[in-house]
Coordinates of N, CA, C and O and ligand atoms in Angstrom, one line a residue:
M18 N 0.9 -1.2 0.0 CA 0.0 0.0 0.0 C 0.9 1.2 0.0 O 1.8 1.4 0.8
K19 N 0.6 2.2 -0.9 CA 1.5 3.3 -1.2 C 1.9 4.1 0.0 O 3.1 4.4 0.2
D20 N 0.9 4.6 0.8 CA 1.2 5.6 1.8 C 1.3 4.9 3.2 O 1.4 5.6 4.2
C21 N 1.4 3.6 3.3 CA 1.5 2.9 4.5 C 3.0 3.0 5.0 O 3.9 2.5 4.3
I22 N 3.2 3.5 6.2 CA 4.6 3.7 6.7 C 5.3 2.4 6.9 O 6.5 2.3 6.6
F23 N 4.6 1.3 7.3 CA 5.2 0.0 7.5 C 5.5 -0.6 6.2 O 6.6 -1.2 6.0
C24 N 4.7 -0.4 5.2 CA 5.0 -0.9 3.8 C 6.3 -0.2 3.3 O 7.1 -0.8 2.7
R25 N 6.4 1.1 3.6 CA 7.5 1.8 3.1 C 8.8 1.4 3.8 O 9.9 1.3 3.2
I26 N 8.7 1.1 5.1 CA 9.9 0.5 5.8 C 10.3 -0.8 5.2 O 11.4 -1.1 5.0
I27 N 9.3 -1.7 5.0 CA 9.5 -3.1 4.5 C 10.2 -3.0 3.1 O 11.1 -3.8 2.8
K28 N 9.7 -2.0 2.3 CA 10.3 -1.9 0.9 C 11.7 -1.2 0.9 O 12.3 -1.1 -0.1
G29 N 12.1 -0.7 2.1 CA 13.4 -0.1 2.2 C 13.4 1.4 1.8 O 14.4 2.0 1.7
E30 N 12.2 1.9 1.6 CA 12.1 3.4 1.2 C 12.4 4.2 2.5 O 12.9 5.4 2.3
I31 N 12.2 3.7 3.7 CA 12.6 4.4 4.9 C 13.7 3.4 5.5 O 13.3 2.3 5.9
P32 N 14.9 3.9 5.6 CA 16.0 3.0 6.2 C 15.7 2.5 7.6 O 15.3 3.4 8.4
K33 N 15.8 1.3 7.8 CA 15.5 0.7 9.2 C 16.3 -0.5 9.4 O 16.4 -1.4 8.5
Q34 N 16.9 -0.6 10.5 CA 17.7 -1.8 10.9 C 16.7 -2.8 11.4 O 16.0 -2.5 12.4
F35 N 16.6 -4.0 10.8 CA 15.7 -5.0 11.3 C 16.4 -5.9 12.3 O 17.5 -6.3 12.1
D36 N 15.7 -6.2 13.4 CA 16.3 -7.2 14.4 C 16.2 -8.6 13.8 O 16.9 -9.5 14.2
F37 N 15.2 -8.8 12.9 CA 15.0 -10.1 12.3 C 14.2 -9.9 11.1 O 13.3 -9.0 11.0
E38 N 14.4 -10.7 10.1 CA 13.6 -10.7 8.8 C 13.5 -12.1 8.3 O 14.4 -12.9 8.3
S39 N 12.3 -12.5 7.9 CA 12.0 -13.7 7.2 C 11.3 -13.4 5.9 O 11.1 -12.2 5.6
D40 N 10.9 -14.4 5.2 CA 10.2 -14.1 3.9 C 8.8 -13.5 4.2 O 8.3 -12.9 3.3
V41 N 8.3 -13.6 5.4 CA 6.9 -13.1 5.6 C 6.8 -12.0 6.6 O 5.7 -11.4 6.7
L42 N 7.9 -11.7 7.4 CA 7.7 -10.7 8.4 C 9.1 -10.0 8.7 O 10.1 -10.5 8.4
V43 N 9.0 -8.8 9.3 CA 10.2 -8.1 9.8 C 9.9 -7.8 11.3 O 8.8 -7.7 11.8
V44 N 11.1 -7.6 12.0 CA 11.0 -7.1 13.4 C 11.9 -5.9 13.6 O 13.1 -5.9 13.1
F45 N 11.4 -4.9 14.2 CA 12.2 -3.7 14.5 C 11.7 -3.0 15.7 O 10.5 -3.2 16.1
P46 N 12.6 -2.2 16.4 CA 12.1 -1.5 17.6 C 11.1 -0.4 17.3 O 11.2 0.3 16.3
D47 N 10.2 -0.3 18.3 CA 9.2 0.8 18.2 C 9.9 2.1 18.3 O 10.8 2.3 19.2
I48 N 9.5 3.1 17.5 CA 10.1 4.4 17.5 C 9.9 5.2 18.9 O 10.6 6.0 19.3
N49 N 8.8 4.8 19.5 CA 8.3 5.5 20.7 C 8.1 4.4 21.8 O 6.9 4.1 22.1
P50 N 9.2 3.8 22.4 CA 9.0 2.6 23.2 C 8.1 2.9 24.5 O 8.3 3.9 25.1
S51 N 7.3 1.9 24.8 CA 6.4 1.9 25.9 C 7.0 1.0 27.0 O 6.4 0.9 28.1
A52 N 8.1 0.3 26.8 CA 8.7 -0.6 27.8 C 10.2 -0.7 27.5 O 10.6 -0.2 26.4
D53 N 10.9 -1.3 28.4 CA 12.4 -1.4 28.2 C 12.7 -2.1 26.8 O 13.5 -1.7 26.1
I54 N 11.9 -3.1 26.6 CA 12.0 -3.8 25.3 C 10.6 -3.6 24.6 O 9.6 -4.0 25.2
H55 N 10.7 -3.0 23.4 CA 9.4 -2.8 22.7 C 9.7 -3.0 21.2 O 10.2 -2.1 20.5
L56 N 9.4 -4.2 20.8 CA 9.6 -4.6 19.4 C 8.3 -4.7 18.6 O 7.3 -5.1 19.2
L57 N 8.4 -4.4 17.4 CA 7.2 -4.6 16.5 C 7.5 -5.8 15.6 O 8.5 -5.8 14.9
I58 N 6.5 -6.7 15.5 CA 6.6 -7.8 14.6 C 5.6 -7.5 13.5 O 4.4 -7.3 13.8
V59 N 6.1 -7.3 12.3 CA 5.2 -6.7 11.2 C 5.2 -7.7 10.0 O 6.2 -7.9 9.4
P60 N 4.0 -8.2 9.7 CA 4.0 -9.0 8.4 C 4.3 -8.2 7.2 O 4.0 -7.0 7.2
K61 N 5.0 -8.8 6.2 CA 5.4 -8.0 5.0 C 4.1 -7.7 4.2 O 4.1 -6.7 3.5
Q62 N 3.2 -8.7 4.2 CA 1.9 -8.5 3.5 C 1.1 -7.4 4.1 O 1.0 -7.3 5.4
H63 N 0.6 -6.5 3.3 CA -0.3 -5.4 3.9 C -1.7 -6.0 4.2 O -2.6 -6.0 3.4
I64 N -1.8 -6.4 5.5 CA -3.1 -6.8 6.0 C -3.5 -5.6 6.9 O -2.7 -5.2 7.8
E65 N -4.7 -5.1 6.7 CA -5.0 -3.8 7.3 C -5.2 -3.9 8.8 O -4.6 -3.1 9.6
A66 N -5.9 -4.9 9.2 CA -6.3 -4.9 10.7 C -6.7 -6.4 11.0 O -6.8 -7.2 10.2
I67 N -7.0 -6.6 12.3 CA -7.5 -7.9 12.8 C -8.7 -8.3 11.9 O -8.8 -9.5 11.6
E68 N -9.6 -7.4 11.6 CA -10.8 -7.8 10.9 C -10.5 -8.2 9.5 O -11.4 -8.8 8.8
S69 N -9.3 -8.0 9.0 CA -8.9 -8.3 7.6 C -8.3 -9.7 7.6 O -7.9 -10.2 6.5
I70 N -8.1 -10.4 8.7 CA -7.4 -11.7 8.7 C -8.3 -12.7 8.1 O -9.5 -12.8 8.4
E71 N -7.7 -13.5 7.2 CA -8.4 -14.6 6.6 C -7.8 -15.9 6.9 O -6.6 -16.0 7.4
K72 N -8.4 -17.0 6.6 CA -7.9 -18.4 6.8 C -6.5 -18.5 6.2 O -5.7 -19.2 6.7
E73 N -6.3 -17.9 5.0 CA -5.0 -18.1 4.3 C -3.9 -17.5 5.1 O -2.7 -17.7 4.8
H74 N -4.1 -16.7 6.1 CA -3.1 -16.1 6.9 C -2.6 -17.0 8.1 O -1.8 -16.5 8.9
A75 N -3.2 -18.2 8.2 CA -2.9 -19.0 9.4 C -1.4 -19.3 9.5 O -0.9 -19.2 10.7
R76 N -0.7 -19.6 8.5 CA 0.7 -19.9 8.5 C 1.5 -18.7 9.0 O 2.4 -18.7 9.8
L77 N 1.1 -17.5 8.5 CA 1.7 -16.3 8.8 C 1.6 -16.0 10.3 O 2.5 -15.7 11.0
L78 N 0.4 -16.2 10.9 CA 0.1 -16.0 12.3 C 0.9 -16.9 13.2 O 1.5 -16.6 14.2
F79 N 1.0 -18.2 12.7 CA 1.9 -19.2 13.4 C 3.3 -18.7 13.4 O 4.0 -18.7 14.5
E80 N 3.8 -18.2 12.3 CA 5.2 -17.7 12.3 C 5.4 -16.5 13.1 O 6.4 -16.3 13.8
V81 N 4.4 -15.6 13.2 CA 4.4 -14.4 14.1 C 4.7 -14.9 15.5 O 5.6 -14.4 16.2
Y82 N 3.9 -15.9 16.0 CA 4.0 -16.3 17.4 C 5.3 -17.1 17.6 O 5.9 -17.1 18.7
Q83 N 5.7 -17.8 16.6 CA 7.0 -18.5 16.7 C 8.2 -17.5 16.9 O 9.1 -17.7 17.6
T84 N 8.0 -16.4 16.1 CA 9.0 -15.3 16.2 C 9.0 -14.7 17.5 O 10.1 -14.4 18.2
V85 N 7.8 -14.4 18.1 CA 7.7 -13.9 19.4 C 8.4 -14.8 20.4 O 9.2 -14.3 21.2
S86 N 8.2 -16.1 20.3 CA 8.8 -17.0 21.2 C 10.3 -17.0 21.1 O 11.0 -16.9 22.2
S87 N 10.9 -16.9 19.9 CA 12.3 -16.8 19.9 C 12.8 -15.4 20.4 O 13.9 -15.3 21.0
L88 N 12.0 -14.3 20.2 CA 12.5 -13.0 20.7 C 12.4 -13.0 22.2 O 13.2 -12.4 22.9
V89 N 11.4 -13.7 22.8 CA 11.3 -13.9 24.3 C 12.6 -14.5 24.8 O 13.2 -14.1 25.8
A90 N 13.0 -15.6 24.1 CA 14.2 -16.3 24.6 C 15.4 -15.4 24.4 O 16.2 -15.3 25.3
K91 N 15.5 -14.8 23.2 CA 16.7 -14.0 22.9 C 16.9 -12.8 23.9 O 18.0 -12.5 24.2
N92 N 15.8 -12.3 24.3 CA 15.8 -11.1 25.2 C 15.7 -11.5 26.7 O 15.5 -10.6 27.5
N93 N 15.8 -12.8 27.0 CA 15.7 -13.3 28.3 C 14.4 -12.8 29.0 O 14.4 -12.4 30.2
L94 N 13.3 -12.9 28.3 CA 12.0 -12.4 28.9 C 11.2 -13.5 29.6 O 10.2 -13.3 30.2
K95 N 11.7 -14.8 29.3 CA 10.9 -15.9 29.7 C 10.5 -15.9 31.2 O 9.4 -16.3 31.5
D96 N 11.4 -15.5 32.1 CA 11.1 -15.6 33.5 C 10.6 -14.2 34.0 O 10.5 -14.0 35.2
N97 N 10.3 -13.3 33.1 CA 9.8 -12.0 33.5 C 8.4 -11.8 32.9 O 7.9 -12.7 32.1
F98 N 7.8 -10.7 33.2 CA 6.5 -10.4 32.5 C 6.8 -9.9 31.1 O 7.7 -9.1 30.9
Y99 N 6.0 -10.4 30.2 CA 6.0 -9.8 28.8 C 4.6 -9.8 28.3 O 3.8 -10.6 28.8
R100 N 4.4 -8.9 27.4 CA 3.0 -8.9 26.8 C 3.2 -8.8 25.3 O 4.1 -8.2 24.7
V101 N 2.1 -9.3 24.6 CA 2.0 -9.1 23.2 C 0.7 -8.4 23.0 O -0.3 -8.8 23.4
V102 N 0.8 -7.2 22.3 CA -0.4 -6.4 22.1 C -0.7 -6.2 20.7 O 0.2 -5.9 19.9
V103 N -1.9 -6.5 20.3 CA -2.4 -6.2 18.9 C -3.5 -5.2 19.0 O -4.6 -5.5 19.6
N104 N -3.2 -4.0 18.6 CA -4.3 -3.0 18.7 C -5.3 -3.1 17.5 O -4.9 -3.5 16.4
G105 N -6.5 -2.7 17.8 CA -7.5 -2.6 16.8 C -8.4 -1.4 17.0 O -8.3 -0.7 18.0
G106 N -9.3 -1.2 16.0 CA -10.2 -0.1 16.1 C -9.4 1.2 16.2 O -8.4 1.4 15.6
K107 N -9.9 2.1 17.0 CA -9.3 3.5 17.1 C -8.0 3.5 17.9 O -7.2 4.4 17.9
A108 N -7.7 2.3 18.6 CA -6.4 2.2 19.3 C -5.3 1.9 18.3 O -4.1 2.0 18.7
Q109 N -5.6 1.5 17.1 CA -4.6 1.2 16.1 C -4.3 2.5 15.3 O -5.2 3.0 14.6
H110 N -3.0 2.9 15.3 CA -2.7 4.1 14.6 C -2.1 3.9 13.2 O -2.2 4.7 12.4
V111 N -1.4 2.8 13.1 CA -0.8 2.4 11.7 C -1.7 1.3 11.2 O -1.8 0.2 11.8
P112 N -2.4 1.6 10.0 CA -3.3 0.6 9.5 C -2.7 -0.5 8.7 O -2.9 -0.8 7.5
H113 N -1.8 -1.2 9.4 CA -1.0 -2.4 8.8 C -0.8 -3.3 10.0 O -0.1 -2.9 11.0
L114 N -1.5 -4.5 10.0 CA -1.4 -5.4 11.1 C 0.0 -5.6 11.7 O 0.9 -5.8 10.9
H115 N 0.1 -5.4 13.0 CA 1.4 -5.6 13.7 C 1.2 -6.0 15.1 O 0.2 -5.8 15.7
F116 N 2.3 -6.6 15.7 CA 2.2 -7.1 17.0 C 3.3 -6.4 17.8 O 4.5 -6.4 17.4
H117 N 2.9 -5.9 19.0 CA 3.9 -5.3 19.9 C 4.4 -6.3 20.9 O 3.5 -6.9 21.6
L118 N 5.7 -6.5 21.0 CA 6.2 -7.3 22.1 C 6.9 -6.4 23.1 O 7.8 -5.6 22.8
L119 N 6.3 -6.4 24.3 CA 6.7 -5.5 25.4 C 7.3 -6.3 26.6 O 6.7 -7.2 27.0
G120 N 8.5 -5.9 27.0 CA 9.1 -6.6 28.1 C 9.9 -5.7 29.0 O 10.2 -4.6 28.6
G121 N 10.2 -6.2 30.2 CA 10.9 -5.3 31.2 C 10.0 -4.3 31.8 O 8.8 -4.6 31.9
Q122 N 10.5 -3.2 32.2 CA 9.7 -2.2 32.9 C 8.7 -1.6 31.9 O 9.1 -1.1 30.9
W123 N 7.5 -1.6 32.3 CA 6.4 -1.0 31.5 C 6.3 0.5 31.8 O 6.2 0.9 33.0
K124 N 6.3 1.3 30.8 CA 6.3 2.8 31.0 C 4.9 3.4 30.8 O 4.5 4.2 31.5
K125 N 4.3 3.0 29.7 CA 3.0 3.5 29.4 C 2.2 2.5 28.5 O 2.8 1.6 28.0
M126 N 0.9 2.8 28.3 CA 0.1 1.9 27.5 C 0.4 2.1 26.0 O 0.7 3.2 25.6
V127 N 0.4 1.0 25.3 CA 0.7 1.2 23.8 C -0.7 1.5 23.1 O -1.7 1.1 23.6
Ligands
LIG429 P1 -0.5 1.2 17.0 O1 -1.1 2.2 17.9 O2 -0.6 -0.2 17.6 O3 -0.9 1.3 15.5 O4 1.1 1.4 17.0 C1 1.9 1.9 16.0 C2 3.3 1.9 16.5 O5 4.2 2.1 15.5 C3 3.6 3.0 17.5 O6 3.9 2.5 18.8 C4 4.7 3.8 16.9 C5 5.3 2.9 15.9 N1 5.8 3.5 14.7 C6 5.1 4.4 13.9 N2 5.9 4.8 12.9 C7 7.1 4.2 13.1 C8 8.3 4.3 12.4 O7 8.5 5.0 11.3 N3 9.4 3.6 12.9 C9 9.2 2.8 14.0 N4 10.3 2.1 14.4 N5 8.1 2.7 14.7 C10 7.0 3.4 14.2

């Protein structure tokens, strides 16, 4: 999608260091962190929101949560509190489905 900020990041139009990249998703730190660790897991495909998820996205969603699991291990979050937040409706500011992984000290609500 032309004007989507996450699509522009994924296409390399906005330079961004990815913490992880696979054929279906990228991971990078949130620009405005709400916790000590605040990573965004973003599917490469432009899926607008939770309501746009279809059966065909099942493998992608599995890979999202597998990625979360390895990020939890990599960042030593397993024995601490961590949260995965998926915003929807008016709480979602970027209209491209994404998952927030928040760990460590919580500063504010995403
Ligand atoms: P949400 O409210 O769930 O749609 O959150 C969107 C998040 O995306 C918000 O926490 C800030 C983050 N964000 C927006 N634009 C950029 C950007 O250009 N770079 C990075 N790293 N994060 C961004």
